[in-house]
Amino acid sequence: MAKKIKTDSKKDPAGGKPSALIDTRVIYCGDNLDQLKKFPDGCVDLIYIDPPFNSNRNYEVFWGETKEKRSFEDRHASTQAYIEFMRPRCVELHRVLKKTGSFYYHCDWHASHYVKIMLDQIFSENQFQTEIIWRRTNAKGLAFRSFPNDHDTIFYYTKNNDYTFNRQYLPHDKKYIKEFYKYVEPKTGRQYQLADLTNPNKDRPNLTYEFLGVKRVWRWTKKRMQDAYKKGLIVQSKPGAVPRLKRYLDEQKGMPIDSIWADIPPIQSQSEERLGYPTQKPLALLDRIIKASSNENDIVLDAFCGCGTALVAAENLGRQWIGIDMSPTACRVMAKRLRDVCKMKEDEKLWRIGRGFIVRDLPWTEKQLREIPPFEFENWAVIALGGIPNKAQVGDMGIDGRIYPVSATPKKKAGELDFMDVWYPIQVKQKDKTGSPDIRDFEGVMTTHERAKGFFVSFGYTEDALKEIDNLFRTTGKVIIPLTVREILEEQIARKLV
Ligand SMILES: C[S@@+](CC[C@H](N)C(=O)[O-])C[C@H]1O[C@@H](n2cnc3c(N)ncnc32)[C@H](O)[C@@H]1O
């Protein structure tokens, strides 16, 4: 259940906004470099980014926007190009981070070492805090003659030395409890361990004294020892034995979390939070980062926010948030998620009085889509599906774009950056009643390209067209998925695509 953000007037100098500097509870649709340039210096408390990198080419193909797609091959042709793409964005992110702020960069082995060097240059080596290893999957890639790469890397930097850090804990595991908390108080049933009270520093004359007949250098002053003894917190097993402190299990916070995070499973096909968004990260991961590096009402920014995991986690934890993504589809998916999961309203009027959220700069409505030139409409539809529009319309025999499915893995390791053979054709018609002849034409195109599955986008389909699709499946086994513009606008497509 979403926690409601308090809009206390002291924290709310801008009326309805928690910060006078910047609007929050806003998703910006656009290139983050352009958007970030409009942000003032030092305006956010915590930044998490999970940019697409080389290994994510399939995801980009699914979810990217025009500009991203056009620059895709150049940008990802080499790690160097990737770093060049990320550097100006990280410079901007560093600028918009408050002096007390924290920054998390999520990546993997493809570029992590280069990313670390870049971040050291931007944040300074001294502001590097931790390299978090998130075990995201169990041994995969055993086919290769190597140890499988099963983890992601999250670099954690701070802008300065004065920063928020709330230590996070995991409950002790059963084996540990059995081994270390083996005593039970008969009256209360509380489990405890007996902890050492002697001081490792032997040169402490003021802490050297006799207690319960035993002379040692103690950790505490005599007065404190006596008080604890009176409360029954210090026990001596037999006369002459070294007194020890009762440490109760129920007073311990658990095991402090270190840099290896192996307890958070990735989004599985059965996960409740799964939206069908290929690069979706688990909420638990973002919860941990946000709890550790921000406090209630602080501002969390995710500048590559995908389906909005960081925004949902921030909202649930009572933080303010800002999201940026250049894919209109991603922006729609995350808006729907905020509405469904956080029960937030997407409403400008509510937002102005400090509730709800808004999406800025989203390009299209259904009405606009009916009116734009056919070529632009085709581009819009293909991009909205996360496909690649055909640059050369002529000569591609009726295909408006191609989709590269996420499930298709590269056949060989070398040449991973090449596009794969596995793709589905997309056909787009800017009309209300796509009919059976349109479907038959598309089937012909699929046959020419030896494709067994394809996607069709239009404003609507005649009954004949839908019957034709069924008929084709029964007689030829070919699958045509008819999608409507409304479905795309209403974010119904994520499940149909994956
Ligand atoms: C790996 S996904 C993020 C997934 C996200 N962490 C989640 O849990 O859903 C990366 C996202 O960055 C977006 N993106 C790529 N380049 C961008 C840019 N220049 N500006 C803004 N967003 C961008 C893509 O559209 C994609 O949705």
Coordinates of C-alpha atoms in Angstrom, one line a residue, residues 95-341:
R95 CA 25.7 18.2 -11.0
V96 CA 22.1 17.7 -10.0
L97 CA 23.0 15.7 -7.0
K98 CA 22.8 17.5 -3.6
K99 CA 26.1 17.8 -1.6
T100 CA 24.8 15.2 0.7
G101 CA 23.5 12.9 -2.0
S102 CA 24.3 9.4 -3.1
F103 CA 24.6 7.9 -6.6
Y104 CA 24.1 4.2 -7.7
Y105 CA 25.1 3.0 -11.2
H106 CA 23.8 -0.5 -12.1
C107 CA 25.7 -2.3 -14.8
D108 CA 27.4 -5.6 -15.6
W109 CA 30.7 -7.1 -16.7
H110 CA 30.4 -5.8 -20.2
A111 CA 31.4 -2.3 -19.2
S112 CA 31.7 -2.2 -15.4
H113 CA 35.5 -1.6 -15.3
Y114 CA 35.3 1.3 -17.7
V115 CA 32.3 2.7 -15.9
K116 CA 34.2 2.6 -12.6
I117 CA 37.1 4.6 -14.2
M118 CA 34.6 7.1 -15.7
L119 CA 32.8 7.6 -12.3
D120 CA 36.1 8.0 -10.5
Q121 CA 36.9 10.8 -12.8
I122 CA 33.5 12.5 -12.4
F123 CA 32.9 11.9 -8.6
S124 CA 36.5 11.4 -7.6
E125 CA 38.1 8.2 -6.4
N126 CA 37.6 9.3 -2.8
Q127 CA 33.9 9.4 -3.2
F128 CA 33.6 5.8 -4.3
Q129 CA 31.9 3.9 -1.4
T130 CA 31.1 0.3 -2.5
E131 CA 31.0 -2.0 -5.4
I132 CA 27.8 -4.0 -4.8
I133 CA 27.6 -7.4 -6.4
W134 CA 24.0 -8.4 -7.0
R135 CA 23.7 -12.1 -7.7
R136 CA 20.9 -11.9 -10.3
T137 CA 20.7 -15.5 -11.5
N138 CA 22.0 -18.9 -10.9
A139 CA 24.7 -20.4 -13.0
K140 CA 23.8 -19.8 -16.6
G141 CA 26.0 -19.9 -19.6
L142 CA 27.6 -23.2 -18.6
A143 CA 28.0 -23.9 -22.3
F144 CA 31.0 -21.5 -22.4
R145 CA 34.4 -22.7 -21.2
S146 CA 34.5 -20.3 -18.3
F147 CA 32.9 -19.4 -15.0
P148 CA 29.4 -18.1 -15.8
N149 CA 28.8 -14.4 -15.2
D150 CA 25.8 -14.4 -12.9
H151 CA 26.0 -11.1 -11.2
D152 CA 25.4 -7.4 -11.9
T153 CA 27.6 -4.6 -10.5
I154 CA 26.2 -1.6 -8.7
F155 CA 28.6 1.2 -8.1
Y156 CA 27.8 3.4 -5.1
Y157 CA 29.3 6.9 -4.9
T158 CA 28.5 9.9 -2.8
K159 CA 29.0 13.5 -3.7
N160 CA 30.7 14.4 -0.4
N161 CA 31.7 12.8 2.9
D162 CA 28.6 14.0 4.7
Y163 CA 25.8 11.7 3.3
T164 CA 22.8 9.8 4.4
F165 CA 23.5 6.1 5.2
N166 CA 21.0 4.0 7.0
R167 CA 22.6 0.6 7.6
Q168 CA 20.5 -2.3 6.4
Y169 CA 20.2 -5.7 8.0
L170 CA 19.2 -9.2 7.2
P171 CA 17.6 -11.5 9.7
H172 CA 20.2 -14.0 11.2
D173 CA 19.9 -17.4 9.6
K174 CA 18.8 -20.4 11.6
K175 CA 22.2 -22.0 11.6
Y176 CA 23.8 -18.9 13.0
I177 CA 21.2 -18.6 15.7
K178 CA 21.6 -22.2 16.7
E179 CA 25.3 -21.8 16.9
F180 CA 25.6 -18.4 18.6
Y181 CA 22.4 -17.9 20.6
K182 CA 22.3 -21.2 22.4
Y183 CA 21.0 -20.0 25.8
V184 CA 17.3 -19.6 26.6
E185 CA 16.1 -17.7 29.6
P186 CA 13.7 -20.1 31.4
K187 CA 11.2 -17.5 32.6
T188 CA 10.9 -15.4 29.4
G189 CA 12.0 -17.9 26.7
R190 CA 14.3 -15.2 25.3
Q191 CA 17.3 -16.5 23.4
Y192 CA 20.7 -15.0 24.2
Q193 CA 24.4 -15.4 23.8
L194 CA 27.2 -14.7 26.3
A195 CA 29.4 -11.9 25.0
D196 CA 32.9 -11.0 26.1
L197 CA 33.2 -8.0 28.4
T198 CA 37.0 -7.8 28.5
N199 CA 38.8 -5.0 26.7
P200 CA 41.1 -5.9 23.8
N201 CA 43.2 -2.9 24.7
K202 CA 45.3 -3.9 27.7
D203 CA 46.7 -0.5 28.4
R204 CA 43.5 1.1 30.0
P205 CA 44.4 1.7 33.7
N206 CA 41.0 3.4 34.4
L207 CA 39.2 0.3 33.1
T208 CA 41.4 -2.1 35.0
Y209 CA 39.6 -3.3 38.2
E210 CA 38.2 -6.3 40.0
F211 CA 34.6 -7.3 39.3
L212 CA 32.9 -10.3 40.9
G213 CA 36.4 -11.4 42.1
V214 CA 38.0 -11.3 38.7
K215 CA 40.6 -8.7 37.8
R216 CA 40.7 -7.7 34.1
V217 CA 40.8 -4.7 31.7
W218 CA 37.1 -4.3 31.1
R219 CA 35.2 -2.7 28.3
W220 CA 33.0 -0.7 30.6
T221 CA 33.4 1.5 33.7
K222 CA 32.8 -0.2 37.1
K223 CA 29.6 1.8 37.6
R224 CA 28.2 0.6 34.3
M225 CA 29.2 -3.0 35.0
Q226 CA 27.4 -2.8 38.4
D227 CA 24.3 -1.3 36.9
A228 CA 24.1 -4.1 34.3
Y229 CA 24.8 -6.7 36.9
K230 CA 21.9 -5.4 39.0
K231 CA 19.6 -5.7 36.0
G232 CA 20.7 -9.3 35.5
L233 CA 22.5 -8.7 32.3
I234 CA 25.9 -9.9 33.5
V235 CA 26.3 -13.6 34.5
Q236 CA 29.1 -15.5 36.1
S237 CA 28.8 -19.3 35.5
K238 CA 30.7 -20.2 38.7
P239 CA 32.8 -18.3 41.3
G240 CA 36.1 -17.1 39.7
A241 CA 34.8 -17.5 36.1
V242 CA 35.0 -14.4 33.9
P243 CA 31.7 -12.5 34.0
R244 CA 30.0 -12.2 30.6
L245 CA 27.2 -10.1 29.1
K246 CA 23.8 -11.5 28.1
R247 CA 23.1 -10.4 24.5
Y248 CA 19.5 -11.1 23.6
L249 CA 18.6 -12.2 20.1
D250 CA 15.5 -10.1 20.0
E251 CA 17.5 -6.9 20.6
Q252 CA 19.8 -7.5 17.6
K253 CA 19.0 -5.9 14.2
G254 CA 20.3 -8.9 12.3
M255 CA 23.3 -9.3 10.0
P256 CA 24.5 -6.0 8.6
I257 CA 24.2 -6.2 4.8
D258 CA 27.6 -6.1 3.1
S259 CA 28.6 -5.6 -0.6
I260 CA 27.4 -9.1 -1.8
W261 CA 23.7 -9.2 -2.3
A262 CA 22.7 -12.8 -3.0
D263 CA 19.3 -12.7 -1.3
I264 CA 17.3 -10.8 -3.9
P265 CA 16.0 -13.0 -6.7
P266 CA 15.6 -11.5 -10.2
I267 CA 12.1 -11.0 -11.7
Q268 CA 10.9 -14.5 -12.6
S269 CA 8.3 -15.4 -15.1
Q270 CA 5.9 -16.1 -12.1
S271 CA 6.9 -13.0 -10.1
E272 CA 3.8 -11.0 -9.0
E273 CA 5.5 -7.7 -9.8
R274 CA 6.4 -8.8 -13.3
L275 CA 5.2 -6.5 -16.0
G276 CA 6.7 -8.2 -19.0
Y277 CA 9.3 -5.5 -19.3
P278 CA 12.5 -7.3 -20.1
T279 CA 15.0 -5.3 -18.0
Q280 CA 12.7 -4.8 -15.0
K281 CA 14.6 -4.9 -11.7
P282 CA 13.1 -6.3 -8.5
L283 CA 11.5 -3.9 -6.1
A284 CA 13.4 -5.4 -3.2
L285 CA 16.7 -4.2 -4.8
L286 CA 15.5 -0.7 -5.1
D287 CA 13.9 -0.8 -1.6
R288 CA 17.3 -1.6 -0.2
I289 CA 19.1 1.2 -2.0
I290 CA 16.4 3.8 -1.2
K291 CA 16.2 2.9 2.4
A292 CA 20.0 2.9 2.8
S293 CA 20.6 6.2 1.1
S294 CA 17.6 8.4 1.7
N295 CA 15.1 9.5 4.3
E296 CA 11.4 10.1 4.1
N297 CA 10.5 12.9 1.7
D298 CA 14.0 13.0 0.1
I299 CA 14.0 13.2 -3.7
V300 CA 14.9 10.1 -5.7
L301 CA 15.8 10.4 -9.4
D302 CA 16.0 7.5 -11.9
A303 CA 17.1 8.9 -15.2
F304 CA 16.7 5.6 -17.1
C305 CA 13.6 4.4 -15.3
G306 CA 12.2 1.7 -17.7
C307 CA 9.0 0.5 -16.1
G308 CA 9.5 2.6 -13.0
T309 CA 10.7 0.2 -10.3
A310 CA 12.7 2.9 -8.5
L311 CA 9.7 5.2 -8.7
V312 CA 7.3 2.7 -7.2
A313 CA 9.8 1.8 -4.5
A314 CA 10.4 5.5 -3.7
E315 CA 6.7 6.2 -3.5
N316 CA 6.0 3.2 -1.3
L317 CA 8.8 4.3 1.1
G318 CA 7.4 7.9 1.4
R319 CA 10.1 9.5 -0.8
Q320 CA 9.6 12.0 -3.5
W321 CA 10.7 10.9 -7.0
I322 CA 11.5 12.0 -10.6
G323 CA 11.7 9.6 -13.5
I324 CA 13.1 10.1 -17.0
D325 CA 12.8 7.6 -19.9
M326 CA 13.0 8.3 -23.6
S327 CA 10.6 5.5 -24.6
P328 CA 7.0 6.6 -24.6
T329 CA 6.0 3.0 -24.1
A330 CA 8.1 2.7 -21.0
C331 CA 6.6 6.0 -19.7
R332 CA 3.1 4.6 -20.2
V333 CA 3.9 1.3 -18.7
M334 CA 5.3 3.0 -15.6
A335 CA 2.4 5.4 -15.3
K336 CA 0.0 2.5 -15.3
R337 CA 2.1 0.8 -12.7
L338 CA 2.0 3.8 -10.4
R339 CA -1.7 3.9 -10.8
D340 CA -2.2 0.2 -10.2
V341 CA 0.4 -0.6 -7.6

